Amino acid sequence: MELEPLKLEIEAAVPGCRLEIIPNLGPSAQHSLLVDPEHGLAVAFYLRDAAEFDFCTNVTGVDWPPRELTEKIKIKQIVEGVEKDVDQIRKVQIPGYLEAVYHLYSIERRLGPLPLRMRTADRDSCTHLPSLTTVWRSAEFQEREVYDLYGIYFDGHPDLRRLLMWDSFVDYPMRRDYVEPDDYEYEPTAHDQVLARAKEHASKAGAL
Amino acid sequence: MSTTYAPVSEPITGSAPVTGRPAPRPATPVLSGPDLPEQYLELSMGPQHPSTHGVFRMNVVLDGEQVVKLKPVFGYLHRNHEKIAESESYLGNMPYTDRLDYICSITNNWAYALAVEKLGSIEVPERAEYIRVITGELTRLQNHACLLGFLLQDMGASGTPLMYAFREREKVLDLFESLTGARMMCNYLRFGGCRVDLPPGWLNRAKAFLADFPRFLDEFERLLVGNEILMERTQGVGVLSRELAISAAISGPMARASGLNYDIRKADGYSIYNRFSFRVPLGSHGDVYDRYMIRFLEMRESVKILDQAMRDIPDGPIQNPAVKARLFRPKPGEAYGRIESPKGELGFYLISDGSGIPYRYRVRPPSLINLTVLEDLCLGHNVADVIAVLGSVDIVMGEVDR
Amino acid sequence: MLGEGIIKGLAETARNFFGSYLTKERLTTVQYPEERLPQNEAFRNFPFLVFDGADSEAGLRCVSCHICEKECPPKCIFIEKSKDKKPDAVGKPQFYPVVFDIDVSVCMSCQICVEVCPFDAIKMDVEYDYPTEDRFAALLFNKHQLAKSNDYYHQIHPTEASAVDAALAAERESAAAKAAATAAAAAKTAAAKVSAESRAVKASPDSAVESITEPPLSGGDGL
């Protein structure tokens, strides 16, 4: 599906929005459209009404912890009096963020999937994104699940509470740095690590 | 009437590990507040309930017998499937997909295999595609039979139609057992094909089963379709409009019963479905009766597809030789692959970072998304109708909660 | 007529009920456990280790490569490799597992261990009767409980076992043929070297007369 013409359409219709096409590196060629959170709702309304992407099947959260990318770039340097292109390895620090991905299909125009992405500013304090429940009703439960498991607050959601975990659960399980509590009931079967942890837990519980 | 929602959990800053036991859970006043009028009653239907299709809870506020508000509560079967998948290899995730929608294990395998094949651009040989279609449509037959039996059981038909349906389902499960080794948790499909080839005589047994299946469908129709009790209880109950179905991304027989002509086998044309001629039944009222009849008609269409597939299946390899199941490392990228499972659109969204373990693995569960509109369908109806509506949505908690 | 649908339905139920006395297909109840349905050959339950011959220690096919342990999705296999080696079925020294535990309360019978084993050492058993009062130790099967003979494997999965035996025999044959070929080639090159040396000794100028009686060097088959 060609994203360039769609991007131009949306930029014309929703002034001020910052759109970016994220290429899909793999062979499936499902390229995504990244939209900034401030204009997310307006872009979503445009996609649903004018571009006829009325079927939002999937809402996913993805956790991207801070990463380091190593790039090899060529820079011009003077080596022995001659200007040459030299390979240099550059490490780029990419700060972490949380991402919400919406997969959109168009029933009438038989198009899809169009992944629409929105990213938060960081993983700790600014984790708010606009809720697209008013645009597509299917986002209602799925955004609740993303809130439950990742911690993204969806502003404007009619009923934002935990879906799968119980209501007073603390922490967000699907994040990459989630540490699970060790108050499980371990059964002392073969593996050394499991046995060691069970013994440690039993001694702690006995000491309490 | 005001509604107060359960308190939102405190946000965490940083990622301090949480140790020790969680705080005791307060009672969850999901729907009712202190100013609830006296004649209203808040009732919790489930999670232990014989008719809620698993551990599923519905908080309903009732005015007499009529439903004023309904909120589904689930998560009782949450097994952390997506997080487990982030630490297992691609092959190791295949048996876990069996356990998502535990009634239809082969279609779950198929959706996952399709997503991985999109991710890695893997081709599937002809015979394997035919085997996938045959086993997939057999899965659809046994799922619809199972569901119809349970729907009628929930409405009080005390098990007789259930047992008739299960009699047929057992035959399908026997076929699966002789092919894959297990009745329900088949773990049969692989990336680029199937695990083992059809044993000798399997196709003949399947054809014999299929020759007998329309007799069962006719019997079931005679048993129930003209039944006045069924018609009174299901016609006009739980009406889903087409616009709401599109907005809520309802898929599968539930959407088609509301008149939405969207069958992924026809829309995407995945696998070799565009070679088979079959029709897509559509309903016009969108009520429970339509959803019930749609599944009947879909079973008849599946029989047609099976006839064609079993007639045309070629010989040949069943696995793409270039794909090693074990040390499978797709290139970095992402893919969303979806199929028409018996319950709706089952999709898998995979993000690969180039290693042998998926970075993000997401199951798009049709049962969960079809539940989005449960409140809309049940408002104004009686408590007993809630059970009928829930039965017609066709949920399996393994998929809702993962 | 009101109630017509219900009466038709009841007629259908009656047909099934009375038909169950007359035709076999309608009476599908099996009086378990006195009566049992014949088991499918492909049925699988928990894994077991195969050994060839009569000795479960010496004939064990497992060489403790840990591949099944790594690929097992719920990680229910626990293996400890030996420090010494023992000869396998063809006499090649291989490691063997000192400890091979499968926790069957965790095992989900997915059969991936069987699929990835390169030595056909672990296969699926069909036993499902393991009731026990001890939740932990009795459901942890060790190597001795898991090791069953190849004859037993033939009993439970005849077609599969014959195919595996044929594949292993073919492998052994080709390995033996290759070994024989390399041995023959080594012997021939050694012989050719010896005769070349002796000819070099004899082909010095003062023994030109005796060299005429030397047979000509054959270059065709001495490879």
mmCIF file of N, CA, C and O in Angstrom, chain C residues 50-134:
data_model
loop_
_atom_site.group_PDB
_atom_site.id
_atom_site.type_symbol
_atom_site.label_atom_id
_atom_site.label_comp_id
_atom_site.label_asym_id
_atom_site.label_seq_id
_atom_site.Cartn_x
_atom_site.Cartn_y
_atom_site.Cartn_z
ATOM 1 N N VAL C 50 14.887 -43.951 24.242
ATOM 2 C CA VAL C 50 14.987 -45.249 23.571
ATOM 3 C C VAL C 50 16.370 -45.830 23.790
ATOM 4 O O VAL C 50 17.369 -45.106 23.693
ATOM 5 N N PHE C 51 16.440 -47.114 24.088
ATOM 6 C CA PHE C 51 17.752 -47.775 24.097
ATOM 7 C C PHE C 51 17.685 -48.988 23.186
ATOM 8 O O PHE C 51 16.664 -49.666 23.088
ATOM 9 N N ASP C 52 18.810 -49.215 22.487
ATOM 10 C CA ASP C 52 18.904 -50.389 21.615
ATOM 11 C C ASP C 52 19.443 -51.551 22.408
ATOM 12 O O ASP C 52 20.253 -51.393 23.312
ATOM 13 N N GLY C 53 19.006 -52.736 22.033
ATOM 14 C CA GLY C 53 19.563 -53.914 22.698
ATOM 15 C C GLY C 53 18.879 -54.157 24.029
ATOM 16 O O GLY C 53 17.738 -53.796 24.267
ATOM 17 N N ALA C 54 19.611 -54.791 24.923
ATOM 18 C CA ALA C 54 19.019 -55.232 26.192
ATOM 19 C C ALA C 54 19.455 -54.368 27.369
ATOM 20 O O ALA C 54 18.740 -54.268 28.357
ATOM 21 N N ASP C 55 20.576 -53.706 27.246
ATOM 22 C CA ASP C 55 21.103 -52.963 28.386
ATOM 23 C C ASP C 55 20.661 -51.507 28.272
ATOM 24 O O ASP C 55 20.963 -50.831 27.299
ATOM 25 N N SER C 56 19.938 -51.026 29.273
ATOM 26 C CA SER C 56 19.410 -49.668 29.153
ATOM 27 C C SER C 56 20.501 -48.632 29.331
ATOM 28 O O SER C 56 20.334 -47.501 28.925
ATOM 29 N N GLU C 57 21.620 -49.001 29.961
ATOM 30 C CA GLU C 57 22.683 -48.002 30.095
ATOM 31 C C GLU C 57 23.551 -47.976 28.855
ATOM 32 O O GLU C 57 23.827 -46.923 28.293
ATOM 33 N N ALA C 58 23.970 -49.168 28.420
ATOM 34 C CA ALA C 58 24.925 -49.208 27.314
ATOM 35 C C ALA C 58 24.272 -48.858 25.990
ATOM 36 O O ALA C 58 24.892 -48.272 25.118
ATOM 37 N N GLY C 59 23.000 -49.217 25.823
ATOM 38 C CA GLY C 59 22.378 -49.024 24.518
ATOM 39 C C GLY C 59 21.643 -47.713 24.386
ATOM 40 O O GLY C 59 21.006 -47.472 23.359
ATOM 41 N N LEU C 60 21.686 -46.854 25.405
ATOM 42 C CA LEU C 60 20.924 -45.601 25.355
ATOM 43 C C LEU C 60 21.418 -44.744 24.204
ATOM 44 O O LEU C 60 22.607 -44.499 24.056
ATOM 45 N N ARG C 61 20.473 -44.290 23.373
ATOM 46 C CA ARG C 61 20.879 -43.524 22.192
ATOM 47 C C ARG C 61 21.249 -42.087 22.547
ATOM 48 O O ARG C 61 21.910 -41.407 21.776
ATOM 49 N N CYS C 62 20.792 -41.609 23.681
ATOM 50 C CA CYS C 62 20.992 -40.189 24.006
ATOM 51 C C CYS C 62 22.466 -39.898 24.215
ATOM 52 O O CYS C 62 23.152 -40.627 24.939
ATOM 53 N N VAL C 63 22.973 -38.852 23.577
ATOM 54 C CA VAL C 63 24.374 -38.470 23.762
ATOM 55 C C VAL C 63 24.485 -37.161 24.520
ATOM 56 O O VAL C 63 25.515 -36.509 24.488
ATOM 57 N N SER C 64 23.406 -36.751 25.188
ATOM 58 C CA SER C 64 23.457 -35.587 26.056
ATOM 59 C C SER C 64 23.892 -34.332 25.304
ATOM 60 O O SER C 64 24.776 -33.616 25.725
ATOM 61 N N CYS C 65 23.253 -34.084 24.169
ATOM 62 C CA CYS C 65 23.609 -32.886 23.413
ATOM 63 C C CYS C 65 22.846 -31.668 23.891
ATOM 64 O O CYS C 65 23.124 -30.564 23.440
ATOM 65 N N HIS C 66 21.859 -31.835 24.749
ATOM 66 C CA HIS C 66 21.096 -30.750 25.361
ATOM 67 C C HIS C 66 20.185 -30.000 24.404
ATOM 68 O O HIS C 66 19.646 -28.962 24.776
ATOM 69 N N ILE C 67 20.004 -30.494 23.190
ATOM 70 C CA ILE C 67 19.158 -29.749 22.250
ATOM 71 C C ILE C 67 17.705 -29.797 22.710
ATOM 72 O O ILE C 67 16.988 -28.798 22.679
ATOM 73 N N CYS C 68 17.242 -30.958 23.175
ATOM 74 C CA CYS C 68 15.844 -31.041 23.616
ATOM 75 C C CYS C 68 15.637 -30.175 24.845
ATOM 76 O O CYS C 68 14.579 -29.552 24.998
ATOM 77 N N GLU C 69 16.636 -30.076 25.684
ATOM 78 C CA GLU C 69 16.495 -29.252 26.880
ATOM 79 C C GLU C 69 16.322 -27.786 26.506
ATOM 80 O O GLU C 69 15.497 -27.067 27.057
ATOM 81 N N LYS C 70 17.099 -27.373 25.479
ATOM 82 C CA LYS C 70 17.025 -25.962 25.069
ATOM 83 C C LYS C 70 15.716 -25.663 24.382
ATOM 84 O O LYS C 70 15.148 -24.600 24.527
ATOM 85 N N GLU C 71 15.223 -26.616 23.553
ATOM 86 C CA GLU C 71 14.050 -26.316 22.750
ATOM 87 C C GLU C 71 12.742 -26.567 23.472
ATOM 88 O O GLU C 71 11.706 -26.136 22.999
ATOM 89 N N CYS C 72 12.787 -27.276 24.600
ATOM 90 C CA CYS C 72 11.547 -27.591 25.301
ATOM 91 C C CYS C 72 10.852 -26.300 25.700
ATOM 92 O O CYS C 72 11.443 -25.506 26.417
ATOM 93 N N PRO C 73 9.619 -26.027 25.285
ATOM 94 C CA PRO C 73 9.005 -24.728 25.623
ATOM 95 C C PRO C 73 8.799 -24.505 27.114
ATOM 96 O O PRO C 73 9.175 -23.457 27.609
ATOM 97 N N PRO C 74 8.231 -25.449 27.881
ATOM 98 C CA PRO C 74 8.097 -25.164 29.307
ATOM 99 C C PRO C 74 9.326 -25.526 30.120
ATOM 100 O O PRO C 74 9.286 -25.448 31.336
ATOM 101 N N LYS C 75 10.408 -25.917 29.465
ATOM 102 C CA LYS C 75 11.682 -26.215 30.135
ATOM 103 C C LYS C 75 11.477 -27.258 31.226
ATOM 104 O O LYS C 75 11.782 -27.040 32.395
ATOM 105 N N CYS C 76 10.963 -28.414 30.827
ATOM 106 C CA CYS C 76 10.737 -29.446 31.832
ATOM 107 C C CYS C 76 11.804 -30.522 31.798
ATOM 108 O O CYS C 76 11.753 -31.464 32.577
ATOM 109 N N ILE C 77 12.794 -30.416 30.896
ATOM 110 C CA ILE C 77 13.834 -31.435 30.796
ATOM 111 C C ILE C 77 15.080 -30.906 31.484
ATOM 112 O O ILE C 77 15.440 -29.737 31.337
ATOM 113 N N PHE C 78 15.740 -31.778 32.235
ATOM 114 C CA PHE C 78 16.941 -31.384 32.941
ATOM 115 C C PHE C 78 17.977 -32.458 32.716
ATOM 116 O O PHE C 78 17.763 -33.616 33.064
ATOM 117 N N ILE C 79 19.097 -32.106 32.075
ATOM 118 C CA ILE C 79 20.112 -33.094 31.698
ATOM 119 C C ILE C 79 21.439 -32.694 32.306
ATOM 120 O O ILE C 79 21.783 -31.512 32.345
ATOM 121 N N GLU C 80 22.181 -33.715 32.738
ATOM 122 C CA GLU C 80 23.559 -33.476 33.146
ATOM 123 C C GLU C 80 24.440 -34.391 32.330
ATOM 124 O O GLU C 80 24.226 -35.605 32.293
ATOM 125 N N LYS C 81 25.445 -33.798 31.687
ATOM 126 C CA LYS C 81 26.311 -34.578 30.799
ATOM 127 C C LYS C 81 27.346 -35.312 31.628
ATOM 128 O O LYS C 81 27.766 -34.839 32.678
ATOM 129 N N SER C 82 27.805 -36.460 31.103
ATOM 130 C CA SER C 82 28.835 -37.205 31.817
ATOM 131 C C SER C 82 30.203 -36.608 31.529
ATOM 132 O O SER C 82 30.379 -35.824 30.608
ATOM 133 N N LYS C 83 31.188 -37.023 32.333
ATOM 134 C CA LYS C 83 32.549 -36.545 32.064
ATOM 135 C C LYS C 83 33.275 -37.509 31.141
ATOM 136 O O LYS C 83 34.146 -37.110 30.383
ATOM 137 N N ASP C 84 32.909 -38.802 31.201
ATOM 138 C CA ASP C 84 33.605 -39.780 30.363
ATOM 139 C C ASP C 84 32.711 -40.104 29.184
ATOM 140 O O ASP C 84 31.588 -39.654 29.096
ATOM 141 N N LYS C 85 33.226 -40.936 28.286
ATOM 142 C CA LYS C 85 32.436 -41.321 27.121
ATOM 143 C C LYS C 85 32.229 -42.821 27.138
ATOM 144 O O LYS C 85 33.030 -43.561 27.698
ATOM 145 N N LYS C 86 31.163 -43.241 26.474
ATOM 146 C CA LYS C 86 30.969 -44.674 26.318
ATOM 147 C C LYS C 86 30.664 -44.939 24.853
ATOM 148 O O LYS C 86 30.168 -44.059 24.156
ATOM 149 N N PRO C 87 30.992 -46.149 24.376
ATOM 150 C CA PRO C 87 30.752 -46.407 22.948
ATOM 151 C C PRO C 87 29.259 -46.501 22.657
ATOM 152 O O PRO C 87 28.497 -47.043 23.436
ATOM 153 N N ASP C 88 28.846 -45.970 21.480
ATOM 154 C CA ASP C 88 27.427 -46.025 21.134
ATOM 155 C C ASP C 88 27.179 -47.230 20.243
ATOM 156 O O ASP C 88 28.008 -48.142 20.165
ATOM 157 N N ALA C 89 26.065 -47.254 19.542
ATOM 158 C CA ALA C 89 25.654 -48.457 18.805
ATOM 159 C C ALA C 89 26.673 -48.862 17.754
ATOM 160 O O ALA C 89 26.822 -50.037 17.454
ATOM 161 N N VAL C 90 27.397 -47.896 17.160
ATOM 162 C CA VAL C 90 28.396 -48.293 16.160
ATOM 163 C C VAL C 90 29.794 -48.308 16.738
ATOM 164 O O VAL C 90 30.757 -48.473 16.024
ATOM 165 N N GLY C 91 29.902 -48.095 18.049
ATOM 166 C CA GLY C 91 31.209 -48.207 18.664
ATOM 167 C C GLY C 91 31.926 -46.889 18.837
ATOM 168 O O GLY C 91 33.021 -46.824 19.377
ATOM 169 N N LYS C 92 31.294 -45.767 18.369
ATOM 170 C CA LYS C 92 31.990 -44.481 18.504
ATOM 171 C C LYS C 92 31.820 -43.981 19.932
ATOM 172 O O LYS C 92 30.714 -44.000 20.470
ATOM 173 N N PRO C 93 32.868 -43.489 20.581
ATOM 174 C CA PRO C 93 32.693 -43.020 21.968
ATOM 175 C C PRO C 93 31.873 -41.723 21.998
ATOM 176 O O PRO C 93 32.145 -40.782 21.266
ATOM 177 N N GLN C 94 30.834 -41.708 22.841
ATOM 178 C CA GLN C 94 29.962 -40.538 22.956
ATOM 179 C C GLN C 94 29.738 -40.237 24.420
ATOM 180 O O GLN C 94 29.809 -41.117 25.269
ATOM 181 N N PHE C 95 29.412 -38.987 24.713
ATOM 182 C CA PHE C 95 28.956 -38.648 26.055
ATOM 183 C C PHE C 95 27.613 -39.334 26.301
ATOM 184 O O PHE C 95 26.943 -39.760 25.366
ATOM 185 N N TYR C 96 27.223 -39.399 27.554
ATOM 186 C CA TYR C 96 25.912 -39.938 27.861
ATOM 187 C C TYR C 96 25.338 -39.116 29.003
ATOM 188 O O TYR C 96 26.070 -38.415 29.697
ATOM 189 N N PRO C 97 24.046 -39.150 29.211
ATOM 190 C CA PRO C 97 23.468 -38.338 30.285
ATOM 191 C C PRO C 97 23.590 -39.053 31.620
ATOM 192 O O PRO C 97 23.156 -40.179 31.780
ATOM 193 N N VAL C 98 24.172 -38.380 32.585
ATOM 194 C CA VAL C 98 24.226 -38.936 33.939
ATOM 195 C C VAL C 98 22.869 -38.731 34.610
ATOM 196 O O VAL C 98 22.366 -39.583 35.317
ATOM 197 N N VAL C 99 22.294 -37.552 34.368
ATOM 198 C CA VAL C 99 20.969 -37.251 34.913
ATOM 199 C C VAL C 99 20.103 -36.830 33.743
ATOM 200 O O VAL C 99 20.508 -35.990 32.942
ATOM 201 N N PHE C 100 18.935 -37.424 33.616
ATOM 202 C CA PHE C 100 17.984 -37.002 32.587
ATOM 203 C C PHE C 100 16.614 -37.007 33.245
ATOM 204 O O PHE C 100 16.008 -38.055 33.397
ATOM 205 N N ASP C 101 16.162 -35.844 33.650
ATOM 206 C CA ASP C 101 14.880 -35.758 34.355
ATOM 207 C C ASP C 101 13.870 -35.044 33.501
ATOM 208 O O ASP C 101 14.175 -34.021 32.894
ATOM 209 N N ILE C 102 12.655 -35.569 33.490
ATOM 210 C CA ILE C 102 11.548 -34.850 32.850
ATOM 211 C C ILE C 102 10.471 -34.667 33.907
ATOM 212 O O ILE C 102 10.041 -35.628 34.540
ATOM 213 N N ASP C 103 10.061 -33.433 34.084
ATOM 214 C CA ASP C 103 8.998 -33.144 35.035
ATOM 215 C C ASP C 103 7.669 -33.256 34.303
ATOM 216 O O ASP C 103 7.271 -32.349 33.586
ATOM 217 N N VAL C 104 6.976 -34.372 34.443
ATOM 218 C CA VAL C 104 5.766 -34.553 33.639
ATOM 219 C C VAL C 104 4.594 -33.735 34.151
ATOM 220 O O VAL C 104 3.588 -33.630 33.455
ATOM 221 N N SER C 105 4.704 -33.126 35.338
ATOM 222 C CA SER C 105 3.621 -32.230 35.722
ATOM 223 C C SER C 105 3.724 -30.930 34.949
ATOM 224 O O SER C 105 2.785 -30.143 34.910
ATOM 225 N N VAL C 106 4.873 -30.675 34.328
ATOM 226 C CA VAL C 106 5.074 -29.460 33.541
ATOM 227 C C VAL C 106 4.976 -29.756 32.049
ATOM 228 O O VAL C 106 4.524 -28.933 31.267
ATOM 229 N N CYS C 107 5.381 -30.950 31.649
ATOM 230 C CA CYS C 107 5.433 -31.305 30.233
ATOM 231 C C CYS C 107 4.079 -31.122 29.585
ATOM 232 O O CYS C 107 3.070 -31.575 30.124
ATOM 233 N N MET C 108 4.043 -30.480 28.419
ATOM 234 C CA MET C 108 2.757 -30.322 27.759
ATOM 235 C C MET C 108 2.608 -31.175 26.510
ATOM 236 O O MET C 108 1.781 -30.900 25.684
ATOM 237 N N SER C 109 3.424 -32.208 26.400
ATOM 238 C CA SER C 109 3.282 -33.191 25.319
ATOM 239 C C SER C 109 3.281 -32.546 23.956
ATOM 240 O O SER C 109 2.529 -32.941 23.078
ATOM 241 N N CYS C 110 4.099 -31.546 23.761
ATOM 242 C CA CYS C 110 4.087 -30.842 22.482
ATOM 243 C C CYS C 110 4.921 -31.546 21.436
ATOM 244 O O CYS C 110 4.808 -31.226 20.265
ATOM 245 N N GLN C 111 5.813 -32.451 21.847
ATOM 246 C CA GLN C 111 6.579 -33.286 20.930
ATOM 247 C C GLN C 111 7.720 -32.542 20.239
ATOM 248 O O GLN C 111 8.304 -33.050 19.298
ATOM 249 N N ILE C 112 8.065 -31.358 20.723
ATOM 250 C CA ILE C 112 9.153 -30.623 20.080
ATOM 251 C C ILE C 112 10.492 -31.292 20.384
ATOM 252 O O ILE C 112 11.408 -31.304 19.551
ATOM 253 N N CYS C 113 10.621 -31.901 21.570
ATOM 254 C CA CYS C 113 11.882 -32.576 21.895
ATOM 255 C C CYS C 113 12.140 -33.710 20.904
ATOM 256 O O CYS C 113 13.274 -33.936 20.473
ATOM 257 N N VAL C 114 11.071 -34.416 20.521
ATOM 258 C CA VAL C 114 11.228 -35.512 19.560
ATOM 259 C C VAL C 114 11.651 -34.973 18.206
ATOM 260 O O VAL C 114 12.520 -35.519 17.536
ATOM 261 N N GLU C 115 11.043 -33.844 17.834
ATOM 262 C CA GLU C 115 11.327 -33.277 16.515
ATOM 263 C C GLU C 115 12.763 -32.824 16.374
ATOM 264 O O GLU C 115 13.346 -32.925 15.311
ATOM 265 N N VAL C 116 13.338 -32.260 17.448
ATOM 266 C CA VAL C 116 14.656 -31.658 17.287
ATOM 267 C C VAL C 116 15.788 -32.615 17.622
ATOM 268 O O VAL C 116 16.948 -32.284 17.395
ATOM 269 N N CYS C 117 15.475 -33.799 18.168
ATOM 270 C CA CYS C 117 16.567 -34.687 18.568
ATOM 271 C C CYS C 117 17.262 -35.226 17.333
ATOM 272 O O CYS C 117 16.631 -35.877 16.495
ATOM 273 N N PRO C 118 18.568 -34.997 17.163
ATOM 274 C CA PRO C 118 19.245 -35.491 15.962
ATOM 275 C C PRO C 118 19.618 -36.969 16.039
ATOM 276 O O PRO C 118 20.077 -37.523 15.051
ATOM 277 N N PHE C 119 19.406 -37.589 17.183
ATOM 278 C CA PHE C 119 19.865 -38.973 17.350
ATOM 279 C C PHE C 119 18.713 -39.951 17.513
ATOM 280 O O PHE C 119 18.949 -41.112 17.830
ATOM 281 N N ASP C 120 17.470 -39.509 17.331
ATOM 282 C CA ASP C 120 16.295 -40.378 17.506
ATOM 283 C C ASP C 120 16.323 -41.036 18.864
ATOM 284 O O ASP C 120 16.010 -42.212 19.013
ATOM 285 N N ALA C 121 16.733 -40.284 19.875
ATOM 286 C CA ALA C 121 16.904 -40.881 21.192
ATOM 287 C C ALA C 121 15.683 -40.706 22.068
ATOM 288 O O ALA C 121 15.514 -41.445 23.029
ATOM 289 N N ILE C 122 14.851 -39.728 21.791
ATOM 290 C CA ILE C 122 13.699 -39.469 22.651
ATOM 291 C C ILE C 122 12.458 -39.538 21.775
ATOM 292 O O ILE C 122 12.425 -38.986 20.680
ATOM 293 N N LYS C 123 11.476 -40.298 22.217
ATOM 294 C CA LYS C 123 10.257 -40.480 21.439
ATOM 295 C C LYS C 123 9.058 -40.351 22.373
ATOM 296 O O LYS C 123 9.219 -40.313 23.590
ATOM 297 N N MET C 124 7.875 -40.315 21.796
ATOM 298 C CA MET C 124 6.685 -40.112 22.626
ATOM 299 C C MET C 124 6.080 -41.434 23.042
ATOM 300 O O MET C 124 5.846 -42.315 22.224
ATOM 301 N N ASP C 125 5.800 -41.536 24.317
ATOM 302 C CA ASP C 125 5.172 -42.722 24.875
ATOM 303 C C ASP C 125 3.665 -42.570 24.788
ATOM 304 O O ASP C 125 3.166 -41.492 24.467
ATOM 305 N N VAL C 126 2.917 -43.649 25.084
ATOM 306 C CA VAL C 126 1.459 -43.556 25.032
ATOM 307 C C VAL C 126 0.811 -43.826 26.381
ATOM 308 O O VAL C 126 -0.403 -43.838 26.496
ATOM 309 N N GLU C 127 1.618 -44.019 27.420
ATOM 310 C CA GLU C 127 1.065 -44.293 28.746
ATOM 311 C C GLU C 127 0.441 -43.035 29.309
ATOM 312 O O GLU C 127 1.056 -41.965 29.294
ATOM 313 N N TYR C 128 -0.780 -43.151 29.825
ATOM 314 C CA TYR C 128 -1.381 -41.960 30.413
ATOM 315 C C TYR C 128 -1.843 -42.191 31.841
ATOM 316 O O TYR C 128 -2.387 -41.324 32.481
ATOM 317 N N ASP C 129 -1.611 -43.410 32.326
ATOM 318 C CA ASP C 129 -2.120 -43.785 33.643
ATOM 319 C C ASP C 129 -1.075 -43.534 34.699
ATOM 320 O O ASP C 129 -0.335 -44.438 35.063
ATOM 321 N N TYR C 130 -0.952 -42.312 35.199
ATOM 322 C CA TYR C 130 0.050 -42.067 36.228
ATOM 323 C C TYR C 130 -0.574 -41.469 37.481
ATOM 324 O O TYR C 130 -0.135 -40.431 37.951
ATOM 325 N N PRO C 131 -1.608 -42.080 38.037
ATOM 326 C CA PRO C 131 -2.179 -41.466 39.231
ATOM 327 C C PRO C 131 -1.236 -41.682 40.399
ATOM 328 O O PRO C 131 -0.643 -42.743 40.556
ATOM 329 N N THR C 132 -1.072 -40.669 41.210
ATOM 330 C CA THR C 132 -0.135 -40.789 42.329
ATOM 331 C C THR C 132 -0.581 -39.849 43.413
ATOM 332 O O THR C 132 -1.322 -38.897 43.178
ATOM 333 N N GLU C 133 -0.128 -40.114 44.624
ATOM 334 C CA GLU C 133 -0.471 -39.228 45.738
ATOM 335 C C GLU C 133 0.611 -38.213 45.989
ATOM 336 O O GLU C 133 0.408 -37.276 46.735
ATOM 337 N N ASP C 134 1.770 -38.420 45.385
ATOM 338 C CA ASP C 134 2.885 -37.515 45.646
ATOM 339 C C ASP C 134 3.016 -36.565 44.478
ATOM 340 O O ASP C 134 3.393 -36.955 43.383
#
